[in-house]
Coordinates of C-alpha atoms in Angstrom, one line a residue:
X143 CA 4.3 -5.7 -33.3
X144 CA 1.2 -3.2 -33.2
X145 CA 1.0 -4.3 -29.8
X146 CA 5.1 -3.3 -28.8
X147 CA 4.7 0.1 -30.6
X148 CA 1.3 1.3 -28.5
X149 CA 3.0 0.5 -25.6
X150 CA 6.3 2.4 -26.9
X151 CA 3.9 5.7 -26.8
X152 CA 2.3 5.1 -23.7
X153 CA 5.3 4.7 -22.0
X154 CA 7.1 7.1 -23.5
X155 CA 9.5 7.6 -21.0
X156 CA 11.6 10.3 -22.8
X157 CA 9.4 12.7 -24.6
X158 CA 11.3 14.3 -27.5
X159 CA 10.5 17.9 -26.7
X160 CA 12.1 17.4 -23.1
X161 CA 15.1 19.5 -22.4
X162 CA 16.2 17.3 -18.9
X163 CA 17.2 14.7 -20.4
X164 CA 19.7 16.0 -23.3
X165 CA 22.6 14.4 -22.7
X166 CA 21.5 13.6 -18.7
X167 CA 21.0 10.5 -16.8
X168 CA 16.9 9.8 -16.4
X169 CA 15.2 10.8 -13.9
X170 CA 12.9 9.1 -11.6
X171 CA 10.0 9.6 -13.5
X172 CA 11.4 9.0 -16.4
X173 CA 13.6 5.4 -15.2
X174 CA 10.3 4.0 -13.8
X175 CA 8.2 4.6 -17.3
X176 CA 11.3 2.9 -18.8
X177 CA 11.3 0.2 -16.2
X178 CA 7.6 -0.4 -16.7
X179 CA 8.4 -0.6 -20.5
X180 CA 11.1 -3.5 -20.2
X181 CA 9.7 -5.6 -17.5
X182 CA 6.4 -7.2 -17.3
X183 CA 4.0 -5.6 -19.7
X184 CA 4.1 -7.6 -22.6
X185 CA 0.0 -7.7 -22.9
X186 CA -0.8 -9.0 -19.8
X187 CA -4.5 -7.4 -18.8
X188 CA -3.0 -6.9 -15.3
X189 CA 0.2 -5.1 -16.6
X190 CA -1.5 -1.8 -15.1
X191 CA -1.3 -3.2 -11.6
X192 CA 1.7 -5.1 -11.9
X193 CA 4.0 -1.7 -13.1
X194 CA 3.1 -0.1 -9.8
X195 CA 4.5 -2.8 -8.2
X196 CA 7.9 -3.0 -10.3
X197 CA 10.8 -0.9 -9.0
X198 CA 13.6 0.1 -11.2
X199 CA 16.7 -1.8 -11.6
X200 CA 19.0 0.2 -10.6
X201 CA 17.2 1.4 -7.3
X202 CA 16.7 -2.6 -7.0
X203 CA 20.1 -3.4 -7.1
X204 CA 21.2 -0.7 -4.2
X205 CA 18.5 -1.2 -2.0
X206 CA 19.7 -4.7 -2.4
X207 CA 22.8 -4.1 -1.3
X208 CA 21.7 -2.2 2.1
X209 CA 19.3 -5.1 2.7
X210 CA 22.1 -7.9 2.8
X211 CA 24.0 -4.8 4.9
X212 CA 21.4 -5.1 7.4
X213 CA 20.4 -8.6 7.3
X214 CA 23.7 -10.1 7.2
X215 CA 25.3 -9.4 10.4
X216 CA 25.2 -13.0 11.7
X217 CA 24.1 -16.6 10.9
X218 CA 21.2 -16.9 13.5
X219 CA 20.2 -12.8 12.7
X220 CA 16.6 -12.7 12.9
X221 CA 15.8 -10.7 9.6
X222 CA 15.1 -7.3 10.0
X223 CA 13.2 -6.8 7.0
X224 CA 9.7 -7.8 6.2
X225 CA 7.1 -7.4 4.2
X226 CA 4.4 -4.7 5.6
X227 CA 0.7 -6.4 6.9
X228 CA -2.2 -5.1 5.9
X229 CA -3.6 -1.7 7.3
X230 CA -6.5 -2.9 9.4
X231 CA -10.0 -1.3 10.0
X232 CA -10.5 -0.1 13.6
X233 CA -13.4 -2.3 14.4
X234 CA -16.8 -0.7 15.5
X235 CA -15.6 2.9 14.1
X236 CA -17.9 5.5 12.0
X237 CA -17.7 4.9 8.2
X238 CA -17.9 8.2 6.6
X239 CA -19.6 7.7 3.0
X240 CA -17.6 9.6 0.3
X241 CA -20.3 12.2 -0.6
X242 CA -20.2 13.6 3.2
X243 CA -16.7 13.6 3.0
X244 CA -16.6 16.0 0.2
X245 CA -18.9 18.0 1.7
X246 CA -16.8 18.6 4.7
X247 CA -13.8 19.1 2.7
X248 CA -15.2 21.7 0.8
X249 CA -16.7 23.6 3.8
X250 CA -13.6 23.0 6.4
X251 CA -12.0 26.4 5.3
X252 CA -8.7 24.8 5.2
X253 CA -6.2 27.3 3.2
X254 CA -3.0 25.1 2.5
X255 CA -1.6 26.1 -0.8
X256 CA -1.2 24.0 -3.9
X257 CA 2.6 23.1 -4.2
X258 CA 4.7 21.6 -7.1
X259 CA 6.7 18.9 -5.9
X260 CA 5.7 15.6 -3.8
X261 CA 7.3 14.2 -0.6
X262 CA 6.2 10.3 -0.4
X263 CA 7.3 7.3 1.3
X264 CA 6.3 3.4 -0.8
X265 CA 6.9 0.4 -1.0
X266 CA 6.4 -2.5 -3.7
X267 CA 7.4 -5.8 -4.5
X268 CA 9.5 -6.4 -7.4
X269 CA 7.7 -9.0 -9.4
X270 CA 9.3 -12.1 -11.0
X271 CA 7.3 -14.8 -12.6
X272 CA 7.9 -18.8 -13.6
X273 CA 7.6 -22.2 -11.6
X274 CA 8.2 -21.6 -7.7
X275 CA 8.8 -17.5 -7.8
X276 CA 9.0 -15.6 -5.0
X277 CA 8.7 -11.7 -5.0
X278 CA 12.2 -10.6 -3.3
X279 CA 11.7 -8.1 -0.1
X280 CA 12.8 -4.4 -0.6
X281 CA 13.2 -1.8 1.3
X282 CA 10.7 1.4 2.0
X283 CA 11.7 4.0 -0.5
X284 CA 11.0 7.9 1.0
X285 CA 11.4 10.8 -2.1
X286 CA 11.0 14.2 -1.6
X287 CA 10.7 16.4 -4.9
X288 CA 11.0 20.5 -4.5
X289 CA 10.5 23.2 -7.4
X290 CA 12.0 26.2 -7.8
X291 CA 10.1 28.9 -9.3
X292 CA 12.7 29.3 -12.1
X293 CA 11.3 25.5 -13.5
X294 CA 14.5 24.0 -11.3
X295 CA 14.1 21.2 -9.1
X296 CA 15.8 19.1 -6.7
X297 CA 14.8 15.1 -6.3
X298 CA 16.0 13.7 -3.1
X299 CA 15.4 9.5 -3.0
X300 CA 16.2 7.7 0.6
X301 CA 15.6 4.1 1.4
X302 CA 14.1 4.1 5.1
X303 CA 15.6 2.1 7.4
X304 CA 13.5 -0.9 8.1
X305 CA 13.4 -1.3 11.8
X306 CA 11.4 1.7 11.7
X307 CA 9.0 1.1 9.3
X308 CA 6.7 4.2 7.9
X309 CA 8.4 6.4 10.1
X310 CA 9.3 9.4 7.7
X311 CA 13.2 9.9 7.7
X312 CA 13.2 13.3 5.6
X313 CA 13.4 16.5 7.0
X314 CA 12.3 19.0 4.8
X315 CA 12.2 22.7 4.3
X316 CA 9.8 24.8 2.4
X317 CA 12.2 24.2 -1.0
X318 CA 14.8 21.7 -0.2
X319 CA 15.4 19.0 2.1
X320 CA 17.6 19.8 5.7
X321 CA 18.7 16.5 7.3
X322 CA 17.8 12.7 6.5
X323 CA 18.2 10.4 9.6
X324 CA 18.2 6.1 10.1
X325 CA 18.0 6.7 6.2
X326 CA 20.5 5.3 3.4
X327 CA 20.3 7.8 0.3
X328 CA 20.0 6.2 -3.0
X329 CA 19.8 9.3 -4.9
X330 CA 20.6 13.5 -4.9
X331 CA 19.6 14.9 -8.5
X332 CA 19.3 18.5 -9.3
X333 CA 17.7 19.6 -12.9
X334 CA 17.7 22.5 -14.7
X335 CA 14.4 24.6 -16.1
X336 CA 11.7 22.5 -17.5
X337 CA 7.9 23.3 -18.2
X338 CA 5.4 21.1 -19.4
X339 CA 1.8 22.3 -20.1
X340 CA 0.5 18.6 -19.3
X341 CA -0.8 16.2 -17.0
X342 CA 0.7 15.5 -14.4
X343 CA 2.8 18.3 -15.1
X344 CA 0.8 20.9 -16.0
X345 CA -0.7 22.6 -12.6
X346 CA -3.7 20.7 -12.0
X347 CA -7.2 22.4 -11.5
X348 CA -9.5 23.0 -8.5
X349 CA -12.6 23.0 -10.8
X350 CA -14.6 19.4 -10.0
X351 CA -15.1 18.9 -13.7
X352 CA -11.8 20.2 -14.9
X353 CA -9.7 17.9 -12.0
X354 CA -11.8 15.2 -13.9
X355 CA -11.0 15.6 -17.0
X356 CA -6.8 16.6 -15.8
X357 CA -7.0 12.9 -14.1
X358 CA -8.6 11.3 -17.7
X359 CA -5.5 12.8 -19.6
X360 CA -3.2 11.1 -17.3
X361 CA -5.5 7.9 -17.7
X362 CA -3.8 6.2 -21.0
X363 CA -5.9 3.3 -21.2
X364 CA -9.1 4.7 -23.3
X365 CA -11.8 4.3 -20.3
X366 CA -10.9 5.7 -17.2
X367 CA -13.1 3.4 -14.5
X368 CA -12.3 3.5 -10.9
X369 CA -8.6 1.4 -11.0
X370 CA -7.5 3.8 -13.4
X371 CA -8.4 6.9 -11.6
X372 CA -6.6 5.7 -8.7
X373 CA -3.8 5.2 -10.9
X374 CA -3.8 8.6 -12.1
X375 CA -4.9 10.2 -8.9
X376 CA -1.1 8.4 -7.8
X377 CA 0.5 9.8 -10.5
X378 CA -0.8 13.3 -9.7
X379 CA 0.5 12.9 -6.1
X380 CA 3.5 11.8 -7.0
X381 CA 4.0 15.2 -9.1
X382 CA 1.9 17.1 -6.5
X383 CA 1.3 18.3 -3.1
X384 CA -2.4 19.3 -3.6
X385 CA -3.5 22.4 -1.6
X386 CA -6.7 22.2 0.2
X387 CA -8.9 23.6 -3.1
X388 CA -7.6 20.7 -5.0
X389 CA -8.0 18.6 -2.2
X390 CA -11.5 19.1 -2.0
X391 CA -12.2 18.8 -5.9
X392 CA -10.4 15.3 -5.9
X393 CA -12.4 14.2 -2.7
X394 CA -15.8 15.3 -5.0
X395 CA -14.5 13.0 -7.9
X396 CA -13.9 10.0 -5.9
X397 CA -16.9 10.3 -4.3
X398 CA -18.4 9.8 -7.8
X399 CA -16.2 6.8 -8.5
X400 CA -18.4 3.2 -9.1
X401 CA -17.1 0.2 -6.5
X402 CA -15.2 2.5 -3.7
X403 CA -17.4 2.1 -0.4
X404 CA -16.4 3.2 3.3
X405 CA -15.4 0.6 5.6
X406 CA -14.1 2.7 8.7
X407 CA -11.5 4.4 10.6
X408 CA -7.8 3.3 9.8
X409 CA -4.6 4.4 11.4
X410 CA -2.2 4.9 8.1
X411 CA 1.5 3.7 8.4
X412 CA 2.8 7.0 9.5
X413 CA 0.8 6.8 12.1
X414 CA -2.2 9.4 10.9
X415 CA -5.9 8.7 11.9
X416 CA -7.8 8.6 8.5
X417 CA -11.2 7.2 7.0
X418 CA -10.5 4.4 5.0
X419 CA -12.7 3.4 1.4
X420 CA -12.3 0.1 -0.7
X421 CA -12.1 -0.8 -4.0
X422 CA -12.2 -4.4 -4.7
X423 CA -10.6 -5.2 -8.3
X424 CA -12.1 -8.8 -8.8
X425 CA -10.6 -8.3 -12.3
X426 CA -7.3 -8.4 -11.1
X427 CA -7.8 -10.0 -7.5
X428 CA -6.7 -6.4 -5.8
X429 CA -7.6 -5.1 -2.7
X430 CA -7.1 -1.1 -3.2
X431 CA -7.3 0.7 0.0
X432 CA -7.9 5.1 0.2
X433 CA -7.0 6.6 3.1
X434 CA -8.3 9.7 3.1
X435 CA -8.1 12.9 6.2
X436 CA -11.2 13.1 7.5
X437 CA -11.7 17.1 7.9
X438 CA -10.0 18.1 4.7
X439 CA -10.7 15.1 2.6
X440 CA -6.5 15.5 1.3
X441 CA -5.3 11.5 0.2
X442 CA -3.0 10.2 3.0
X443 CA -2.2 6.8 1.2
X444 CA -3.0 4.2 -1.1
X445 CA -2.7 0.7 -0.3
X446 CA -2.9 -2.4 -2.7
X447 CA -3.2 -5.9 -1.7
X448 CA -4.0 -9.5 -3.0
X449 CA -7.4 -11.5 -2.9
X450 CA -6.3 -14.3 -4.7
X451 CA -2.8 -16.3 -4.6
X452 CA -1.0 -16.4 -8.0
X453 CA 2.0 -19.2 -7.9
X454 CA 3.2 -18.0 -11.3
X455 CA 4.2 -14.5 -9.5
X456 CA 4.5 -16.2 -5.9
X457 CA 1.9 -14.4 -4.2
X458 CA -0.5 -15.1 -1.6
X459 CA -3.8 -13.7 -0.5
X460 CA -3.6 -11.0 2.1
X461 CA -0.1 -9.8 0.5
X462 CA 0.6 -6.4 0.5
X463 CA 1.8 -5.7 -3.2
X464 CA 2.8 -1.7 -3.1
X465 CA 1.5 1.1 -0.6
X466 CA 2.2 4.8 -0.5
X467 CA 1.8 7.4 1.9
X468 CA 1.8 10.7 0.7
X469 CA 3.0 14.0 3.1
X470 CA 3.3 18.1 2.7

């Protein structure tokens, strides 16, 4: 029971001093904390890995729906959906260690402001466990996420069409989206003032040390070590578009991160050229994959994939679990 009621405030999906969601539907942020709450982290040591992979239900269900739209059109259809291979390593090519990178972050005299707000296209598999599981195939999911300087925003949620994969679909405009194409749209929210003074909130820092210690308040787990900084480095992104300050300051505190080495050049799945770092998480048999730009050190994507088959959650090695691939 002591267990159940830690995890209750962790998750916390609607804090009580939150105005949105009086009387309103959750939002994203809020139905994917609750989603994480319900499904699949009932103690399990890999339950931080596992909730990135875990869409909501209700998102589940409609991407669903346009799947069997697209994939039933005929008995002998060849399936257009299919679960994304691994980024590969351009073989031969320059791998810039971490350190450097920061350095030239810092000094490219990039000026791209900080923005509140995220525009980011993922994927994940929905994870099921018991004898002979399978994870189902889902769609690409692309959101876009605009504030208004009044503490308004507007959350825009599209699954992307799948015979275009990583292709972004969403058009957008400095404060709201213009036209979504060879998208299906899941979701069109508007909300009304909010503030929140923290992380991932709360503006985040350009400080080195402070950026640190922003990231270690989104960490929940007591020790933030290198999976859990990429965790909250996600989170951040997915609440941020940094500018190229913060850019820089994030680059300088992965560089300091224990177990995340270069390996080479790596074209991302929206076709950007980037310098690709690993982190191999022997604890929980995950291959996580940076993709950083290699003049202003800004984090193009995140990719996780599996070492080591589990048959309880039907999974093989060399399965690509959840990737994201984050835009301005």
């Amino acid at each position: 029971m002591a267990d159940e009621l830690e995890l209750l405030r962790r998750a916390n999906p609607v804090p009580s001093g939150e105005p949105r969601y009086r009387d309103r539907p959750l939002d994203h942020h809020a139905e994917r904390r609750l989603n994480q709450l319900l499904h699949g982290e009932q103690g399990s040591r890999r339950s931080r890995h596992v909730r990135r992979w875990t869409w909501s239900i209700a998102t589940t269900g409609v991407v669903a729906a346009i799947a069997l739209t697209l994939l039933l059109s005929g008995s002998t259809t060849t399936p257009a959906v299919a679960a994304p291979r691994p980024l590969v390593v351009e073989v031969g090519s320059a791998a810039v260690p971490l350190h450097e990178l920061a350095v030239r972050a810092a000094a490219s005299g990039a000026s791209l402001p900080l923005r509140q707000g995220t525009h980011v296209q993922s994927w994940s598999l929905s994870m099921t466990s018991g004898p002979g599981a399978r994870p189902p195939i889902t769609l690409p999911e692309e959101r876009i996420e605009r504030w208004k300087a009044d503490g308004s925003h507007t959350e825009l949620v599209v699954a992307t069409d799948p015979r275009h994969p990583g292709r972004p679909v969403i058009t957008d405009g400095e404060d709201t989206p213009r036209t979504v194409e060879d998208g299906h749209v899941l979701s069109r929210q508007s909300y009304p003032p909010s503030w929140s003074d923290a992380p991932p909130q709360a503006r985040p820092p350009h400080d080195v040390a402070r950026l640190r210690a922003y990231l270690d308040e989104i960490d929940t787990t007591g020790t933030m070590r290198t999976p859990e900084l990429l965790d909250a480095m996600a989170e951040l992104l997915d609440h941020w578009t940094l500018g190229s300050h913060e850019s820089a300051a994030l680059a300088r505190v992965l560089a300091d991160a224990p177990g995340l080495r270069p390996v080479g050049e790596v074209t991302d799945r929206l076709g950007r050229g980037g310098q690709a770092y690993v982190y191999d998480d022997t604890e929980h048999s995950v291959r996580r994959m940076l993709i950083l730009d290699p003049a202003t050190g800004a984090v193009l994507g995140l990719e996780d994939t599996v070492t080591k088959g589990d048959p309880e959650y039907g999974v093989e090695a060399g399965d690509v679990m959840s990737y994201s691939a984050w835009m301005r």
